[in-house]
Coordinates of C-alpha atoms in Angstrom, one line a residue:
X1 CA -51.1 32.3 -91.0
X2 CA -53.7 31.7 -93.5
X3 CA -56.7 29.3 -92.7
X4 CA -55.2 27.4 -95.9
X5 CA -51.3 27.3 -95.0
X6 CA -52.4 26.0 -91.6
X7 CA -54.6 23.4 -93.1
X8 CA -51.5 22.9 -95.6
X9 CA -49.2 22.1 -93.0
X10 CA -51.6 20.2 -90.3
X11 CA -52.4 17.8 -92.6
X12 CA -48.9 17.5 -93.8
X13 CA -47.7 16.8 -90.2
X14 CA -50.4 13.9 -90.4
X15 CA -49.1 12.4 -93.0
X16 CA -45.5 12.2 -92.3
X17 CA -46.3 10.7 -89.1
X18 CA -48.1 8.2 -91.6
X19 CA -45.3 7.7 -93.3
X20 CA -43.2 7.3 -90.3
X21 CA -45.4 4.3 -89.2
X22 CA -44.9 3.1 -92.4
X23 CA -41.0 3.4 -92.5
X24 CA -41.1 1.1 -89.2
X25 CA -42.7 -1.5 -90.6
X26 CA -40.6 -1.9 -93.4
X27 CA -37.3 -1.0 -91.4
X28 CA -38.6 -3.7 -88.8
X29 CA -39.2 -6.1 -91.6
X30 CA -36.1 -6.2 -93.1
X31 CA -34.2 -6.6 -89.6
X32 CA -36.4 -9.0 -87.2
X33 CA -39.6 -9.7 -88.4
X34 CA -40.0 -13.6 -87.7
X35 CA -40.8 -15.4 -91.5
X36 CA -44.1 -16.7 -90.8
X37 CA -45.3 -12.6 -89.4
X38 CA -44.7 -11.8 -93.4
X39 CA -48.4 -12.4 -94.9
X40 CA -50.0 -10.4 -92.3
X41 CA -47.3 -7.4 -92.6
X42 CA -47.8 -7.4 -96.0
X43 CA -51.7 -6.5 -95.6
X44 CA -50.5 -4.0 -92.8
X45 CA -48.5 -2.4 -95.1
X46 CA -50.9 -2.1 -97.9
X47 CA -53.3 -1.1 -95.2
X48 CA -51.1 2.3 -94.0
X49 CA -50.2 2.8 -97.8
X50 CA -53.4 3.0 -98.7
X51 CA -54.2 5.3 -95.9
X52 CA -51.2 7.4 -96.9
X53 CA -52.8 7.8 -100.2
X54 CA -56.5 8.8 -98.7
X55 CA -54.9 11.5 -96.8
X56 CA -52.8 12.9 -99.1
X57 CA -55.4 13.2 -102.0
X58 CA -58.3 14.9 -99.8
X59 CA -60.0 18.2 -101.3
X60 CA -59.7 20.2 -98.8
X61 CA -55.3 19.8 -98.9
X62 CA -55.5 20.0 -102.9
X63 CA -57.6 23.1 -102.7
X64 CA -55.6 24.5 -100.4
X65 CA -52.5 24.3 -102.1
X66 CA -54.2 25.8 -105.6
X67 CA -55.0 28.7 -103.2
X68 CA -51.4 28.7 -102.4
X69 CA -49.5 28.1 -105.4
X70 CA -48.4 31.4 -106.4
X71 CA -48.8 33.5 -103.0
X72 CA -45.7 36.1 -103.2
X73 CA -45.9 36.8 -99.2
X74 CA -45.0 33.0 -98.4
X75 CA -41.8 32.1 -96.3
X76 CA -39.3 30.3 -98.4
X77 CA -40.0 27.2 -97.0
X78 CA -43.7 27.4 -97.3
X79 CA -43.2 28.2 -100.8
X80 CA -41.3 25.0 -100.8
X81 CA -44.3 23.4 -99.2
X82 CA -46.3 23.9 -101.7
X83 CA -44.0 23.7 -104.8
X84 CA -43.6 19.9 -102.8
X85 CA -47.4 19.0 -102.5
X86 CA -47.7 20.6 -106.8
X87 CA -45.9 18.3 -107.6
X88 CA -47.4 15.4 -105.7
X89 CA -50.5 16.6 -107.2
X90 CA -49.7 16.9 -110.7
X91 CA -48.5 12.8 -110.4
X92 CA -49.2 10.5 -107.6
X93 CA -52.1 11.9 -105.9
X94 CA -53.5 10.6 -108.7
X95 CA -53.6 7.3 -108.2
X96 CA -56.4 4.9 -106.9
X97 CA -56.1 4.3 -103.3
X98 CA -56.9 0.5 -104.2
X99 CA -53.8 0.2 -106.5
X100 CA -52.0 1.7 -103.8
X101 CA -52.9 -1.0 -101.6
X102 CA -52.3 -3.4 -103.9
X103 CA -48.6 -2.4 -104.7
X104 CA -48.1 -2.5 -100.5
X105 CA -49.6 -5.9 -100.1
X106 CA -47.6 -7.1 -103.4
X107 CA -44.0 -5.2 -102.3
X108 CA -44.3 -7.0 -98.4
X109 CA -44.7 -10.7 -100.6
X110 CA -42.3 -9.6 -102.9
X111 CA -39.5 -8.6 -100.6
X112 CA -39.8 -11.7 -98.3
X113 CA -39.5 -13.9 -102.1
X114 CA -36.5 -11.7 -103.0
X115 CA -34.9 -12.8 -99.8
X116 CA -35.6 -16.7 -100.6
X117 CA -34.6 -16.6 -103.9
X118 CA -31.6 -15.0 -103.5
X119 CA -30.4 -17.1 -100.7
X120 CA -31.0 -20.4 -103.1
X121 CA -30.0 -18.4 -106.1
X122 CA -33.8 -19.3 -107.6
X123 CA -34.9 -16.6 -110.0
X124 CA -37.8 -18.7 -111.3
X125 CA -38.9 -18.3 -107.7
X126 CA -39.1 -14.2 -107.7
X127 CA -39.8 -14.0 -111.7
X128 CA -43.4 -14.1 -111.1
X129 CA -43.4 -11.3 -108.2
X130 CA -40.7 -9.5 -110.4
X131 CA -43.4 -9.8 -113.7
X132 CA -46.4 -8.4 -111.2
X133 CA -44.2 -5.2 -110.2
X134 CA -43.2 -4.2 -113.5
X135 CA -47.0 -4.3 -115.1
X136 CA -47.9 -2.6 -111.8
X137 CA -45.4 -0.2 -112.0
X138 CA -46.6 0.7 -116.0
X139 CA -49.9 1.3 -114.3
X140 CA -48.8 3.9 -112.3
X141 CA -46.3 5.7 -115.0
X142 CA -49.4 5.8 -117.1
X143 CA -51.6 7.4 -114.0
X144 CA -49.2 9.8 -112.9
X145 CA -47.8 10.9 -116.0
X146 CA -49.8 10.2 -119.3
X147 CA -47.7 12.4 -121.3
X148 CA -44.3 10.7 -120.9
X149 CA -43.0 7.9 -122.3
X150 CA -43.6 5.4 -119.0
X151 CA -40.2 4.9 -117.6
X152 CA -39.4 8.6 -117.9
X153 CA -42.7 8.6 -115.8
X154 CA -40.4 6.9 -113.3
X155 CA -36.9 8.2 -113.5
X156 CA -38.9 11.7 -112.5
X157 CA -40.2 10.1 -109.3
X158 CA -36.9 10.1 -108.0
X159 CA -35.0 12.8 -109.5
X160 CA -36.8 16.0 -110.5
X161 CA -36.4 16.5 -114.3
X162 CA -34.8 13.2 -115.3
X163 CA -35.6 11.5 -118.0
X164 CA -33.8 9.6 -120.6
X165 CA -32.9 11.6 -123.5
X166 CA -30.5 13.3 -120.2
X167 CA -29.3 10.3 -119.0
X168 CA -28.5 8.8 -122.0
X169 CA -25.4 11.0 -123.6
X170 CA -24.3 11.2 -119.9
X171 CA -24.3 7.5 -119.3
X172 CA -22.2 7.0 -122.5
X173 CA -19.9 9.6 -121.9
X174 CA -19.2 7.5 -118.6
X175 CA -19.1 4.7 -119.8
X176 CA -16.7 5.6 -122.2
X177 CA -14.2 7.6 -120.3
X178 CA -13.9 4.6 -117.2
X179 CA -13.2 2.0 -120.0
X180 CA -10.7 3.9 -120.9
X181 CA -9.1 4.7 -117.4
X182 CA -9.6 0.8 -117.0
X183 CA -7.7 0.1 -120.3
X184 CA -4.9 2.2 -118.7
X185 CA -5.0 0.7 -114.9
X186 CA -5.2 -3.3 -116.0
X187 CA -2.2 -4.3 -116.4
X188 CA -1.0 -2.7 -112.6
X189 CA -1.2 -5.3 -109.6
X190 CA -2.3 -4.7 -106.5
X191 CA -2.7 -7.6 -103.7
X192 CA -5.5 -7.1 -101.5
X193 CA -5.4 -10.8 -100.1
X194 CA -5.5 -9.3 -97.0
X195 CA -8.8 -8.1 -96.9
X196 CA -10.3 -11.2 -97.5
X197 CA -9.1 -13.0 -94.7
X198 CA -10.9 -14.1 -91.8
X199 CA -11.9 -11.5 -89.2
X200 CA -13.4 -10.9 -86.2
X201 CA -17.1 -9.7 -86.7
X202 CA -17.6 -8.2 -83.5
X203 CA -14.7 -6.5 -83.6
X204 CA -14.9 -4.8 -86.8
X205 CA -18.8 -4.0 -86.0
X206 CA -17.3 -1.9 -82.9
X207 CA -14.8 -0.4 -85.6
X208 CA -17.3 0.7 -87.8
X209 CA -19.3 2.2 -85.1
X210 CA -16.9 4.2 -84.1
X211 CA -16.6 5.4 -87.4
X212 CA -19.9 6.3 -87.1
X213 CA -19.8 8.2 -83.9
X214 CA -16.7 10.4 -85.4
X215 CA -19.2 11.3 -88.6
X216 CA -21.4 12.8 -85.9
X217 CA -24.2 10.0 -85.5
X218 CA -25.6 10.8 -82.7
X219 CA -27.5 7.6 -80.9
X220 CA -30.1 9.4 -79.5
X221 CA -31.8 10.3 -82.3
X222 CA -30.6 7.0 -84.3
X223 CA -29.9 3.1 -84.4
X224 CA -27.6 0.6 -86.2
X225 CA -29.4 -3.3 -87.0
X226 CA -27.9 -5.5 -89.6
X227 CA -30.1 -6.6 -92.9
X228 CA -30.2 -8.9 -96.0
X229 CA -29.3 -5.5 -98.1
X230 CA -27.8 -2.0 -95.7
X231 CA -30.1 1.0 -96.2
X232 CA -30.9 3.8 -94.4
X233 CA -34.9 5.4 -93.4
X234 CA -36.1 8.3 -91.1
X235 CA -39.2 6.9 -88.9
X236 CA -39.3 10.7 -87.5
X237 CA -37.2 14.0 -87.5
X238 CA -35.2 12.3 -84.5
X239 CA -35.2 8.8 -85.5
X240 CA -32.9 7.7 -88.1
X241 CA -31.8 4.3 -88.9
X242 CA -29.1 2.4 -90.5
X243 CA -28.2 -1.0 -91.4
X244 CA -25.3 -3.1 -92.2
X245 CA -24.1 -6.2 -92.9
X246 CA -21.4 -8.9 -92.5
X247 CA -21.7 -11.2 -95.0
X248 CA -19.8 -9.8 -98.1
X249 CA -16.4 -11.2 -99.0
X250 CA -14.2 -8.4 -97.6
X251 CA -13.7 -7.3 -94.8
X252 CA -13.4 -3.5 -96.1
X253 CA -16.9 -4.0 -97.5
X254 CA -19.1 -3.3 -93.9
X255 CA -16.9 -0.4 -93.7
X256 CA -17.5 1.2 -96.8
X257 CA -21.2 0.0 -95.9
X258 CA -21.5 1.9 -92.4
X259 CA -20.4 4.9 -94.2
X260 CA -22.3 5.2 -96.9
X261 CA -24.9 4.9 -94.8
X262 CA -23.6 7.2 -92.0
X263 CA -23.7 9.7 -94.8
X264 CA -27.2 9.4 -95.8
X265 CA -28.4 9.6 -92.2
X266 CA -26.4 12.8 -91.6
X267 CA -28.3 14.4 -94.2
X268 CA -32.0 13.7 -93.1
X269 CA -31.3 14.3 -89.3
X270 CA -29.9 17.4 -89.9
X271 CA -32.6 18.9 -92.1
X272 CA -34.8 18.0 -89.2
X273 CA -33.0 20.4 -87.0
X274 CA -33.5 23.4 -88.8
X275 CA -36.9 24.2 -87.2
X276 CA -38.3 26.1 -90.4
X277 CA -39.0 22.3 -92.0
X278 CA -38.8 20.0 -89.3
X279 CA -41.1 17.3 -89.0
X280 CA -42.4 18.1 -92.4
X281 CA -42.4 16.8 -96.7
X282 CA -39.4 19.2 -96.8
X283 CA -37.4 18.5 -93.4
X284 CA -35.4 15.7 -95.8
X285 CA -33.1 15.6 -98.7
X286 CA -34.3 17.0 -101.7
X287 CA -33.8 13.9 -103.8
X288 CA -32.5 10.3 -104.2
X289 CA -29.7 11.7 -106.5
X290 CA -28.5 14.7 -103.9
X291 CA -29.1 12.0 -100.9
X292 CA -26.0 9.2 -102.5
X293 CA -24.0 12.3 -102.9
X294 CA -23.6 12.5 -99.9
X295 CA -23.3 9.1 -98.9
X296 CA -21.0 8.7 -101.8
X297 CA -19.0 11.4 -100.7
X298 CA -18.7 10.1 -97.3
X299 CA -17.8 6.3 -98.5
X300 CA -15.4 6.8 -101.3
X301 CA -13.5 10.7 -101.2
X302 CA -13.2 11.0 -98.1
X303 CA -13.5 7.1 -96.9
X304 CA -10.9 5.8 -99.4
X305 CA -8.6 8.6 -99.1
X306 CA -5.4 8.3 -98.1
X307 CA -5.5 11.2 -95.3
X308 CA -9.1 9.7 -93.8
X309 CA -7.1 6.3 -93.2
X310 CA -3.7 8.2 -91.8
X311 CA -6.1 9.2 -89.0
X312 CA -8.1 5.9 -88.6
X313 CA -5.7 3.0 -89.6
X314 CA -4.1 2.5 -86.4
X315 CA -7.7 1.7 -84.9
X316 CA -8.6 -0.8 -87.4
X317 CA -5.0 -2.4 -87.2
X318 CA -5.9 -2.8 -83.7
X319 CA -9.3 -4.6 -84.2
X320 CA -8.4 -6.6 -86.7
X321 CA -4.3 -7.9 -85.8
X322 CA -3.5 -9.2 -89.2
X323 CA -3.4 -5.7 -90.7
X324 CA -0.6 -5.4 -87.9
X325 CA 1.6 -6.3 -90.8
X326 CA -0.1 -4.8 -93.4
X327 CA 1.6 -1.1 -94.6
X328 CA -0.9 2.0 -94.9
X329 CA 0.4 2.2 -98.1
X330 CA -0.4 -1.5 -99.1
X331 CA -4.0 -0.9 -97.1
X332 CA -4.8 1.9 -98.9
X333 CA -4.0 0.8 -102.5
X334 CA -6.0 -2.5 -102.1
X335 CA -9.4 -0.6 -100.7
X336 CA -8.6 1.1 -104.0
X337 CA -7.7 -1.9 -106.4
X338 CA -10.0 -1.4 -110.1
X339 CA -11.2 -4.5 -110.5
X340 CA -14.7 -5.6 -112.8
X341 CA -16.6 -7.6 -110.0
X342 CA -20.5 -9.0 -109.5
X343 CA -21.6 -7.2 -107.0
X344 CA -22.3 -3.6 -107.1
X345 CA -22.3 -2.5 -103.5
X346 CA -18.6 -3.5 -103.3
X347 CA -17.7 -2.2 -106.6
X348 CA -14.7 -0.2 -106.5
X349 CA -15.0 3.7 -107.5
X350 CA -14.0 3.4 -111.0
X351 CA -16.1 0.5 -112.3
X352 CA -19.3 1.6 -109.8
X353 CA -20.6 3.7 -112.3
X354 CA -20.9 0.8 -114.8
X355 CA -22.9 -1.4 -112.7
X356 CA -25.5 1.5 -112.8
X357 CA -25.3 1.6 -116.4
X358 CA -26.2 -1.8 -116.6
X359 CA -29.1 -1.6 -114.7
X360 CA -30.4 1.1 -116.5
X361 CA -30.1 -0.5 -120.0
X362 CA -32.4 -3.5 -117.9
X363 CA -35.0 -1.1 -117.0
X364 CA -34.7 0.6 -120.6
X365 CA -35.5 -3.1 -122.2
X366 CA -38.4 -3.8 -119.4
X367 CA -40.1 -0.8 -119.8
X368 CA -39.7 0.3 -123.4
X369 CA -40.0 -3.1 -124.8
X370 CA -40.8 -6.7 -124.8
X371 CA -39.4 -9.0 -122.8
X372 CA -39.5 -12.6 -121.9
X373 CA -39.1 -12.9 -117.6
X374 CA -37.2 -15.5 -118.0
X375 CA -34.7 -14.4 -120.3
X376 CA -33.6 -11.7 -117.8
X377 CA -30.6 -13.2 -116.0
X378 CA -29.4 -14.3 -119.4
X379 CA -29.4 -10.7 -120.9
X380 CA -27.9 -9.2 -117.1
X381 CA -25.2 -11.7 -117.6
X382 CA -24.7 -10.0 -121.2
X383 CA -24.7 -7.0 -120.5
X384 CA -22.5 -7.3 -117.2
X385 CA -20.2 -9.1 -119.9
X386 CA -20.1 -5.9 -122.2
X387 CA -20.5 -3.2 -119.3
X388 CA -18.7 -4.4 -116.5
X389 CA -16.3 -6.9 -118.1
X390 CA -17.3 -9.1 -115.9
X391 CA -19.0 -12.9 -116.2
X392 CA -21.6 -13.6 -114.0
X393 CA -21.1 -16.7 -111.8
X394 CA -24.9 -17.0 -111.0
X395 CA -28.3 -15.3 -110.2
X396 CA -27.3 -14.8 -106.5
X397 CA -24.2 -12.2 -107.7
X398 CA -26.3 -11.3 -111.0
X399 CA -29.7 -10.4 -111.3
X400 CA -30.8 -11.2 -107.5
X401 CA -28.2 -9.2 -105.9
X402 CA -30.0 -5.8 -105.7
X403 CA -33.7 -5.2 -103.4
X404 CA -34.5 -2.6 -105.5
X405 CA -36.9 -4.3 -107.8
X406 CA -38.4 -6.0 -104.7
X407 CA -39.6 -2.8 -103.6
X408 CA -40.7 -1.6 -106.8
X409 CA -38.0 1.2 -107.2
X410 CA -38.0 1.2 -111.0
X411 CA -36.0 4.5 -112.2
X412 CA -33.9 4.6 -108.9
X413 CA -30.9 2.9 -110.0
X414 CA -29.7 6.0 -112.1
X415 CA -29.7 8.4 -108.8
X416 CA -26.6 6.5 -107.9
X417 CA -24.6 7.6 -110.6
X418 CA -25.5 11.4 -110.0
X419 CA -24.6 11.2 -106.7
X420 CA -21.1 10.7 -107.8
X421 CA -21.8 13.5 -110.0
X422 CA -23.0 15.5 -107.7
X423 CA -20.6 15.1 -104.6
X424 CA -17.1 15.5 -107.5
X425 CA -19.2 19.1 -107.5
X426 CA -19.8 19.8 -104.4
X427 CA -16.1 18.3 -103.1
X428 CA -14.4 20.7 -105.5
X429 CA -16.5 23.5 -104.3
X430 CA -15.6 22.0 -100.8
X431 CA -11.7 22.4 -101.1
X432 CA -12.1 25.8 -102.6
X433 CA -13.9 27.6 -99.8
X434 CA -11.1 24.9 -97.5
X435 CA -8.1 26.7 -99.2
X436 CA -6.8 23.9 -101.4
X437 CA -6.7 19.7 -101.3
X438 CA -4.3 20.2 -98.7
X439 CA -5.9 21.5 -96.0
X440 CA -8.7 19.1 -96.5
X441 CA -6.6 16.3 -96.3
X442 CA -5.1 18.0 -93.1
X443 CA -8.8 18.0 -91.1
X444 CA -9.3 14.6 -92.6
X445 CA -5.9 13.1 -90.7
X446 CA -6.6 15.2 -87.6
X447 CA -9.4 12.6 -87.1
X448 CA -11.7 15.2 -85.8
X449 CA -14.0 15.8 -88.9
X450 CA -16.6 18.6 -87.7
X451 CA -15.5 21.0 -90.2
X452 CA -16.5 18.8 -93.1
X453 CA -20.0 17.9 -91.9
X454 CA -20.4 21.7 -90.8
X455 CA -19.8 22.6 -94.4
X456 CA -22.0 19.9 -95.4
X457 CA -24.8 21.3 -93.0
X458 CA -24.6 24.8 -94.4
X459 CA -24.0 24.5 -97.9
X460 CA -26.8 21.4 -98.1
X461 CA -28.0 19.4 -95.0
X462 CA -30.0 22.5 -93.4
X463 CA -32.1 23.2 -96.4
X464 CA -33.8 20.2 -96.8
X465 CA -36.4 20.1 -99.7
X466 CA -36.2 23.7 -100.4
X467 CA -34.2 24.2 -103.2
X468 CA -34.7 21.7 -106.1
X469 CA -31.9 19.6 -106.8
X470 CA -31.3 22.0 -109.9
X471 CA -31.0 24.8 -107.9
X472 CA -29.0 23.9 -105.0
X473 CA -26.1 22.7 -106.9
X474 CA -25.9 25.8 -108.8
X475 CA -26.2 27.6 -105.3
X476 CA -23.0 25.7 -104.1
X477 CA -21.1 25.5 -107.5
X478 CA -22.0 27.8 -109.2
X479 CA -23.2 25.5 -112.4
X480 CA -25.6 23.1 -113.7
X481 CA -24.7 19.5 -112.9
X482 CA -22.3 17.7 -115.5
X483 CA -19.8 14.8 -115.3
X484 CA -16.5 16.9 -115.9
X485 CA -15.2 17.3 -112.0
X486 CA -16.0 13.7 -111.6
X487 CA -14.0 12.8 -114.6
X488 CA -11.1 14.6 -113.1
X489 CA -11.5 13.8 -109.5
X490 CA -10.9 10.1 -111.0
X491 CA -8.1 10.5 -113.1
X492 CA -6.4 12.1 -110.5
X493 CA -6.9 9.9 -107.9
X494 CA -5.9 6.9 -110.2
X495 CA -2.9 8.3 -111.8
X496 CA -1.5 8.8 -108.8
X497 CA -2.4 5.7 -107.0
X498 CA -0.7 3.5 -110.1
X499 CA 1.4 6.0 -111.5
X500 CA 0.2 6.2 -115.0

């Protein structure tokens, strides 16, 4: 090993255990930090931020990785390394350590105002913390990528190679095909009273663990809390946590929630078992948009489907005894009733995409033009209006629902709808090398579900960073990303479901 590869990767090591430390504090502060601890973890956090930053920008690393860049006798995944810390280079090494302190102290305030604001349904409360992150987050387009138009700046931060003049043509092209399966689905009635009964929380938590454990989470290297908003975050290669919640409507919503989020975790603690990456910038997923494919995956293709719920219905029936009288039939067209709704976490698979839509058109408007603060939730409520075809009761369901803005992810939002994209792919790929639909749906009603998450691991999981999102889904399909096996996967689904 070269005296700079060594350096390379030391000082890598360093830094994710950086970023680990960091992880825990937000993970802790979104789960149990007492209210009035808030201030002074908000100055902790911009204190390990800024440390982050200081580490990652030394000389000594950057020179390294120019000697690098370009050295034909690297492994693959050192080659990966260094394509990883290029990158960083090229963009946010390249901010001041004292913004980056700034943005920590300011995202710890912000998150706690989100929290209040939301809870009394008070956006003149978060609009000025809201205001602060967007001129902040202009800053940093303009630092990292002088070039680009400022929120293609971001969308790249998240997804390597987005930018508008992509997403744009594909966002209408979705838009327009799910109005159109929602013009055709409408008039068909489903009842899903049933899920909005009252349930036992306890006993549906147990549920939903167990649906966890059959995934493959494996509680020694993870943990389950409950927050304001689920997520998932890796403190180290073999400590991965999830949240939840229990405070939506349904009673189908924690489930979908534990899921999704089972998915995600599956992905970054297995990258950190193959040994070539773990513990390093590349022992993860790739990217925001491969990472919700396979959470989406997990929550809606195979957690709506009709063969995941012949295995796993009798167990919920049992937690929850007014599903006793409730058909699998009647269960399984109501966790898959179309229906325009607020909130986007519990949007059903067909108008989900929309909700993303909208939110992109927001961050379009407060990054490429003017705009008044407090004419936001007035032009959310429009747009949900003409998007969504849905009327927004109030902030709370409307422009407070999401954290995202909280924490400063401007450009993220759009990841979510190429997961979809991306896991349509890689499920069609998925029942090719399976034989046919069938004999998925076989291993799904078996209730024993290694043989997914073993394809999963080999086709995606294991390589971690390596390949750029680009290139790993034309290793597994064969072909660049586009929306068509979504489109189909879909209409499909729906056509059979109401029997247009």
């Amino acid at each position: 090993m070269t005296a700079e590869l060594e350096l390379l990767k030391s000082q890598d090591k360093k830094i994710m255990q950086l970023k680990g430390v960091e992880a825990l504090l937000s993970w802790d502060q979104e789960t149990i930090l007492p209210e009035k601890a808030n201030d002074y973890r908000s100055e902790q956090m911009g204190l390990i931020s800024s440390i982050i930053q200081e580490e990652a920008t030394k000389d000594n690393l950057r020179n390294a990785v120019e000697v690098l860049s370009g050295d034909d006798s690297l492994s693959l995944e050192d080659k990966a390394l260094v394509r990883y810390y290029n990158r960083f280079f090229q963009g946010e090494a390249n901010l001041p350590v004292s913004l980056v302190k700034q943005e920590g102290e300011l995202l710890g305030k912000s998150h706690q105002a989100w929290v209040k604001a939301r809870q009394n349904d008070d956006f003149a409360a978060f609009a000025p913390y809201l205001s602060a992150l967007i001129e902040l987050a202009k800053k940093k387009a303009k630092i990292i990528a002088p070039e680009k138009n400022s929120y293609d700046a971001l969308l790249d931060l998240y997804e390597e190679g987005l930018n508008q003049e992509m997403l744009d043509p594909l966002f209408d092209d979705l838009k327009r095909s799910t109005h159109e399966l929602m013009d055709k689905i409408k008039s068909a009635k489903v009842n899903d009273e049933f899920l909005f009964k009252p349930y036992d929380e306890k006993a549906l938590h147990s549920f939903s663990l167990e649906l966890n454990k059959k995934m493959g989470f494996d509680y020694l290297r993870g943990y389950v809390a409950l927050s304001a908003h689920p997520f998932t975050t890796s403190i180290g290669p073999d400590d991965v946590r999830i949240t939840t919640r229990y405070t939506d409507p349904s009673l189908f919503d924690p489930i979908s929630s534990i899921v999704h989020e089972t998915g995600h975790a599956l992905y970054d603690s297995h990258a950190s078992l193959n040994p070539a990456i773990r513990g390093t910038s590349i022992g993860q997923g790739v990217s925001m948009g491969i990472h919700e494919s396979q959470s989406r995956f997990w929550e809606n293709m195979m957690g709506r489907s009709y063969a995941y719920w012949q295995s796993m219905y009798p167990s919920l029936q049992e937690c929850i005894p007014h599903l006793r009288d409730v058909s699998l039939e009647d269960f399984y067209k109501a966790i898959n009733k179309v229906n325009p709704s607020a909130i986007r976490v519990n949007a059903d698979e067909v108008t989900y995409n929309l909700h993303i839509i909208l939110r992109y058109e927001m961050e379009k408007l407060l990054f490429n033009g003017e705009y008044n603060i407090n004419e936001l939730p007035q032009k959310w409520n429009e747009l949900s209006k003409q998007i969504i075809r849905y009327e927004v009761k109030n902030d709370s369901e409307g422009i407070l629902q999401d954290v995202h803005w909280a924490g400063g992810l401007f450009g993220y939002f759009p990841t979510y709808s190429l997961g979809n994209l991306y896991s349509a792919t890689f499920r069609k790929k998925m029942i090719e090398d399976f034989g046919g639909e069938d004999n998925l749906n076989a291993i799904l009603k078996s209730g024993s579900w290694c043989e997914i998450t073993k394809w999963q691991n080999e086709n995606i999981w294991k390589y971690g960073g390596i390949y750029t999102p680009s290139q790993l889904v034309e290793r597994v399909s064969g072909k660049s990303l586009d929306a068509d096996a979504f489109k189909v996967y879909l209409i499909e689904k729906y056509t059979r479901i109401y029997n247009l």
